Coordinates of C-alpha atoms in Angstrom, one line a residue:
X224 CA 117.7 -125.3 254.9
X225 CA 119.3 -127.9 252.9
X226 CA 122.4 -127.1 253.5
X227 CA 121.9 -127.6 257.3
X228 CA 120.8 -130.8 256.8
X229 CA 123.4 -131.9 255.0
X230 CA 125.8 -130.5 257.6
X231 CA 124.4 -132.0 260.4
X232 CA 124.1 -135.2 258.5
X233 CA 128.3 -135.5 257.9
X234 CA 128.6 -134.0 261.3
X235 CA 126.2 -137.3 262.4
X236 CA 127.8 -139.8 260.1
X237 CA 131.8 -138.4 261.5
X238 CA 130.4 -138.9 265.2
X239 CA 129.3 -142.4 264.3
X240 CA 132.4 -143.2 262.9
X241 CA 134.7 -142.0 265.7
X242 CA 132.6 -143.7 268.0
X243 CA 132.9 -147.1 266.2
X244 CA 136.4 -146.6 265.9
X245 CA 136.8 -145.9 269.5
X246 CA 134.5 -149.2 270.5
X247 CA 137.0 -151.1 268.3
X248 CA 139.9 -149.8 270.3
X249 CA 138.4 -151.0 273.7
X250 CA 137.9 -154.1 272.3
X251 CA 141.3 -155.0 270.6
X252 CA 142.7 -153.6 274.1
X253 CA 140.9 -156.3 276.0
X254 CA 141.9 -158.5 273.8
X255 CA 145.0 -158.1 273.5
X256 CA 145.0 -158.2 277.5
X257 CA 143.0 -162.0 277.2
X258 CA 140.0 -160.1 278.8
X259 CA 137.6 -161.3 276.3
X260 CA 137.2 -163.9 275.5
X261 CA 138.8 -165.4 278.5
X262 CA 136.7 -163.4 281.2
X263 CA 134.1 -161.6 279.4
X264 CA 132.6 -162.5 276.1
X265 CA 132.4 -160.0 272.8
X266 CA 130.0 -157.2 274.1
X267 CA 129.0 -153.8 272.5
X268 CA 131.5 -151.1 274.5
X269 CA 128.0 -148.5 274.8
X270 CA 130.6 -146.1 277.2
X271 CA 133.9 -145.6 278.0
X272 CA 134.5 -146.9 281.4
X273 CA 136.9 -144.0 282.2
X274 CA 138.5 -145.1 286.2
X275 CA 140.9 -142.8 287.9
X276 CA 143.1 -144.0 290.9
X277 CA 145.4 -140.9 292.9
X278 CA 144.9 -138.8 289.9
X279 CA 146.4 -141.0 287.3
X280 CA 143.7 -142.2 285.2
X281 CA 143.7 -145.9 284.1
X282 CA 143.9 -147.2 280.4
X283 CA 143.7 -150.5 279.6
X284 CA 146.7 -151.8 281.6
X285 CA 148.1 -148.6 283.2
X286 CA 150.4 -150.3 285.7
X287 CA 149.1 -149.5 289.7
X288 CA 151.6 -149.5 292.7
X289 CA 149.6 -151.0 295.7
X290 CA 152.6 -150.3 298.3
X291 CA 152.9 -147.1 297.2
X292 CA 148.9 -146.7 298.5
X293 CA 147.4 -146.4 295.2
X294 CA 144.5 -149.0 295.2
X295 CA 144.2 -148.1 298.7
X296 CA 140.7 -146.8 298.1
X297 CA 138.1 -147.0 295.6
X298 CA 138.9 -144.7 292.6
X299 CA 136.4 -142.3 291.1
X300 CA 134.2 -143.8 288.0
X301 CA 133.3 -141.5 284.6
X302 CA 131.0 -143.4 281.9
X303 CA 127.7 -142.6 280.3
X304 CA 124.6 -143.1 282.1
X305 CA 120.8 -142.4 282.4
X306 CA 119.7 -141.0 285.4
X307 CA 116.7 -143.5 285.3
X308 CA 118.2 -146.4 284.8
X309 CA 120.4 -149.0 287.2
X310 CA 123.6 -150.0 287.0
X311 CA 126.6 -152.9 288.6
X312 CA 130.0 -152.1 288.5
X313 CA 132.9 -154.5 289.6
X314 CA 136.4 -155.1 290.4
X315 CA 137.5 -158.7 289.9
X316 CA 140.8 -160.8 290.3
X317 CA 141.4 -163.2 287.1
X318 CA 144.9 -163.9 288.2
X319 CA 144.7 -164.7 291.9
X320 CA 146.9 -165.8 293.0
X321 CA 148.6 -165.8 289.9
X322 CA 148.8 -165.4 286.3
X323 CA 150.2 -168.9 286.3
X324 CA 148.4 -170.8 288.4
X325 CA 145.1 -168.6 288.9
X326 CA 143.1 -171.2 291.2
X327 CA 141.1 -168.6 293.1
X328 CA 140.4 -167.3 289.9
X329 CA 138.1 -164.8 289.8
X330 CA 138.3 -162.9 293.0
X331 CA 135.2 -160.7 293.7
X332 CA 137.1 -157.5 295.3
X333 CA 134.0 -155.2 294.9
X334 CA 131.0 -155.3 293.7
X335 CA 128.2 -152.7 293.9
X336 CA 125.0 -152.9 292.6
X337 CA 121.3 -150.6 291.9
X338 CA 123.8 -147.8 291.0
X339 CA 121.5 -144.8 289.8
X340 CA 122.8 -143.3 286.5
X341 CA 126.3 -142.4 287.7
X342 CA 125.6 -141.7 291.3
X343 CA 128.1 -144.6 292.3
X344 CA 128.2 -143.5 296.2
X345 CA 124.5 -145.1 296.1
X346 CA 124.7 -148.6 294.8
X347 CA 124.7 -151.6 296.8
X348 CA 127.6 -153.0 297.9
X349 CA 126.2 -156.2 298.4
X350 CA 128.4 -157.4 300.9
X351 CA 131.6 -157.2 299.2
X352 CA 133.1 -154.0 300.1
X353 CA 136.1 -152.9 298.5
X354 CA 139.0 -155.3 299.0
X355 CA 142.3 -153.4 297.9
X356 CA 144.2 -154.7 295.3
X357 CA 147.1 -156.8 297.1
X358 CA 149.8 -158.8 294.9
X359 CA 151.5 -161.4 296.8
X360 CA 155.5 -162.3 296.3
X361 CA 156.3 -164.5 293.5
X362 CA 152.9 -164.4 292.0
X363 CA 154.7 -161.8 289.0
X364 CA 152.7 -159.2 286.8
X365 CA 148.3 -159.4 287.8
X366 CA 145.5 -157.9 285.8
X367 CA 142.4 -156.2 287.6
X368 CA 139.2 -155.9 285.9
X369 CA 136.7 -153.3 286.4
X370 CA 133.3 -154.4 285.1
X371 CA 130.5 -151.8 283.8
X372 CA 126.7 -154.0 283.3
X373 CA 123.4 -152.4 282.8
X374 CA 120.4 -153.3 284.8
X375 CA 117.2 -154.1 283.6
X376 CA 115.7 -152.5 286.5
X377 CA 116.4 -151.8 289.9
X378 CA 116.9 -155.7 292.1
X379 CA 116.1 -155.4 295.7
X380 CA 116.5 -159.0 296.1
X381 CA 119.7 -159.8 293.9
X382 CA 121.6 -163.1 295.2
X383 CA 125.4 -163.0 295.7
X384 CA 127.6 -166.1 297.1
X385 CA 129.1 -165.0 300.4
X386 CA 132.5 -166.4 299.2
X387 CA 134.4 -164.2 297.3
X388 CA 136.7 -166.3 295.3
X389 CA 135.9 -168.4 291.9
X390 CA 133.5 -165.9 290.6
X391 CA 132.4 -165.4 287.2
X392 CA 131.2 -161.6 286.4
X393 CA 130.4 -162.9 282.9
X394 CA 128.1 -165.6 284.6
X395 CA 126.6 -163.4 287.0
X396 CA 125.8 -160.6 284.5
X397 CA 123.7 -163.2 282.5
X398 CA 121.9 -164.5 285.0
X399 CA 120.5 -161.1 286.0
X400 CA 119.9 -160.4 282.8
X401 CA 122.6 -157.6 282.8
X402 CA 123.9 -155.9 279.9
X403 CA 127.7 -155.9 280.1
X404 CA 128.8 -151.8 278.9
X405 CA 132.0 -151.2 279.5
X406 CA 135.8 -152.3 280.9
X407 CA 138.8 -151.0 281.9
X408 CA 141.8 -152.7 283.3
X409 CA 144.8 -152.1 285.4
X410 CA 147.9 -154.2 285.9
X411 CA 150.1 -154.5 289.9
X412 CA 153.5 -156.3 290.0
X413 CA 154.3 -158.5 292.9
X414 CA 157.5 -158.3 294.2
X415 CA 160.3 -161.1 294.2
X416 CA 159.5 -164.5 295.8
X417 CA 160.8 -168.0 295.8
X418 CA 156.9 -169.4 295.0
X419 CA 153.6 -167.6 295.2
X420 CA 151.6 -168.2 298.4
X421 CA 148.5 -166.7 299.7
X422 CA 149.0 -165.3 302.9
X423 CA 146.6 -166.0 305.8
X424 CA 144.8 -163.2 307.3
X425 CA 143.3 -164.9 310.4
X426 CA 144.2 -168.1 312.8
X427 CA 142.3 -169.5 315.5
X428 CA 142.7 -172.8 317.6
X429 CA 140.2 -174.9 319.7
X430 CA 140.1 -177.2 321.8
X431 CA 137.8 -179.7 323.2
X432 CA 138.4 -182.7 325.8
X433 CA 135.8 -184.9 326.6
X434 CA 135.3 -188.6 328.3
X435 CA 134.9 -191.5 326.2
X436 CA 133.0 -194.6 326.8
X437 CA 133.7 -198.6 326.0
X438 CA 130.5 -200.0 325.5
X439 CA 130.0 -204.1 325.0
X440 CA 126.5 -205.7 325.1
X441 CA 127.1 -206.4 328.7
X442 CA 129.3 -204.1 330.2
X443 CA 129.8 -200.2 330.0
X444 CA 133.4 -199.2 331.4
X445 CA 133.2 -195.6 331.7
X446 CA 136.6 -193.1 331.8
X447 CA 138.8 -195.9 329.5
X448 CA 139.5 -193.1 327.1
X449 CA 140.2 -189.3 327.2
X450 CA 139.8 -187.8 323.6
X451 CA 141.2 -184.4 322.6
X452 CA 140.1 -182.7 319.2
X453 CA 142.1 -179.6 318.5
X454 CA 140.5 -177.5 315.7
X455 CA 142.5 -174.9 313.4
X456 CA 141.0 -173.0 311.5
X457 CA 142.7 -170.5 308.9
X458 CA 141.5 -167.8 307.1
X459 CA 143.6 -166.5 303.8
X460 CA 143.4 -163.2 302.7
X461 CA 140.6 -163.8 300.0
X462 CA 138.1 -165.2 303.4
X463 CA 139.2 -168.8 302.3
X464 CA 139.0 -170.8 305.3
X465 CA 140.0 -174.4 306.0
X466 CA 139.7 -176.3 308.8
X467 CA 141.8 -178.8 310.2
X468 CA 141.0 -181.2 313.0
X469 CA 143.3 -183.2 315.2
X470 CA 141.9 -185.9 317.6
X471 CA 143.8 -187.8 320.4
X472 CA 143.0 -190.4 322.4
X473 CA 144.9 -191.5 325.9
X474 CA 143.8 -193.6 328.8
X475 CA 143.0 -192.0 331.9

């Protein structure tokens, strides 16, 4: 009888130390990476957020080749869960455009939350479906970030901004009181380009002509002025729009 306890003590003790060794490993990859501290802070790697993409499973900067179709899809998610409790995973940008000049920095390109246990096909997507991993020309090597939090219960009524760009995943985690798990990471290269430029996705033009009036305490002239406002607006491929506005005046 003793001897079984001591056995399964050592056998206890070796688990605990493989596992402590392994969360050390995680978290010298994502720093080595500039994942933590620059996008998430120091947390306690609980599971191994395992991520597989076309059969080739990711770790820790296993390089991705979007125009080969890889990131085409969502890949399939492995980590250690409770059936009873809730969970958030997401996939964020911290180098959008680029690794240089990362001013849409981060990019929400999923987010999915009220995951049960591991059953990721039933979480929320919260209105950011999966955006596929694009790199632009001339915006070089790009880390993607898949993000592992714990729930403290299951939020109907979580808030997420509508726009996808200058997220914080660290931010958001906290202030749903979310316990951040586990991380993986992946790396695409963007092919050759003179400078790195977010392409548009979507254009449209309006215009509007009206009649203008010259009014004087006296007087009104009607007809002196016709005034033309052309709108563009443009929409990048993160949703970014911008809207420019031209107005013109002529005489009738």
């Amino acid at each position: 009888m003793k001897l079984t306890y001591v056995t399964s003590l050592i056998s206890t003790l070796a688990l605990t130390i493989v596992r402590a060794e392994d969360d050390q490993a995680i978290l010298s990859a994502l720093r080595s990476a500039e994942i933590i501290p620059n996008i998430l802070p120091v947390f306690d790697p609980s599971t191994d957020l395992q991520v597989t993409y076309v059969n080739r499973a990711m770790n820790f900067g296993t390089e991705y080749f979007p125009f080969k179709n890889e990131t085409d899809n969502l890949p399939t998610f492995n980590y250690e869960a409770d059936s009873d409790d809730f969970y958030t995973l997401a996939l964020i940008d911290p180098d959008a455009p680029s690794r240089a000049n990362p001013f849409r920095s981060q990019v929400r390109h999923w987010l999915s939350v009220n995951i049960p246990g591991k059953n990721v096909a039933a979480g929320n997507s919260t209105g950011t479906p999966y955006l596929a991993p694009r790199p632009f020309p001339g915006c070089g090597r790009k880390r993607f970030v898949y993000v592992l939090a714990k729930q403290q219960s299951n939020m109907p009524n979580l808030s997420v901004p509508a726009a996808r760009p200058n997220f914080n995943i660290a931010d958001f985690a906290k202030a749903n009181n979310m316990e951040i798990i586990g991380a993986n990471y992946f790396q695409v290269e963007a092919q050759p380009g003179a400078t790195c430029t977010i392409p548009g996705a979507a254009t449209s033009t309006t215009s509007t002509t009206a009649n203008g009036y010259k009014t004087t305490s006296t007087t009104t002239t009607p007809n002196v002025y016709k005034t033309t406002s052309t709108t563009t607006t443009t929409s990048d491929y993160y949703g970014v729009t911008e809207k420019v506005v031209t107005v013109s005046k002529c005489r009738n």
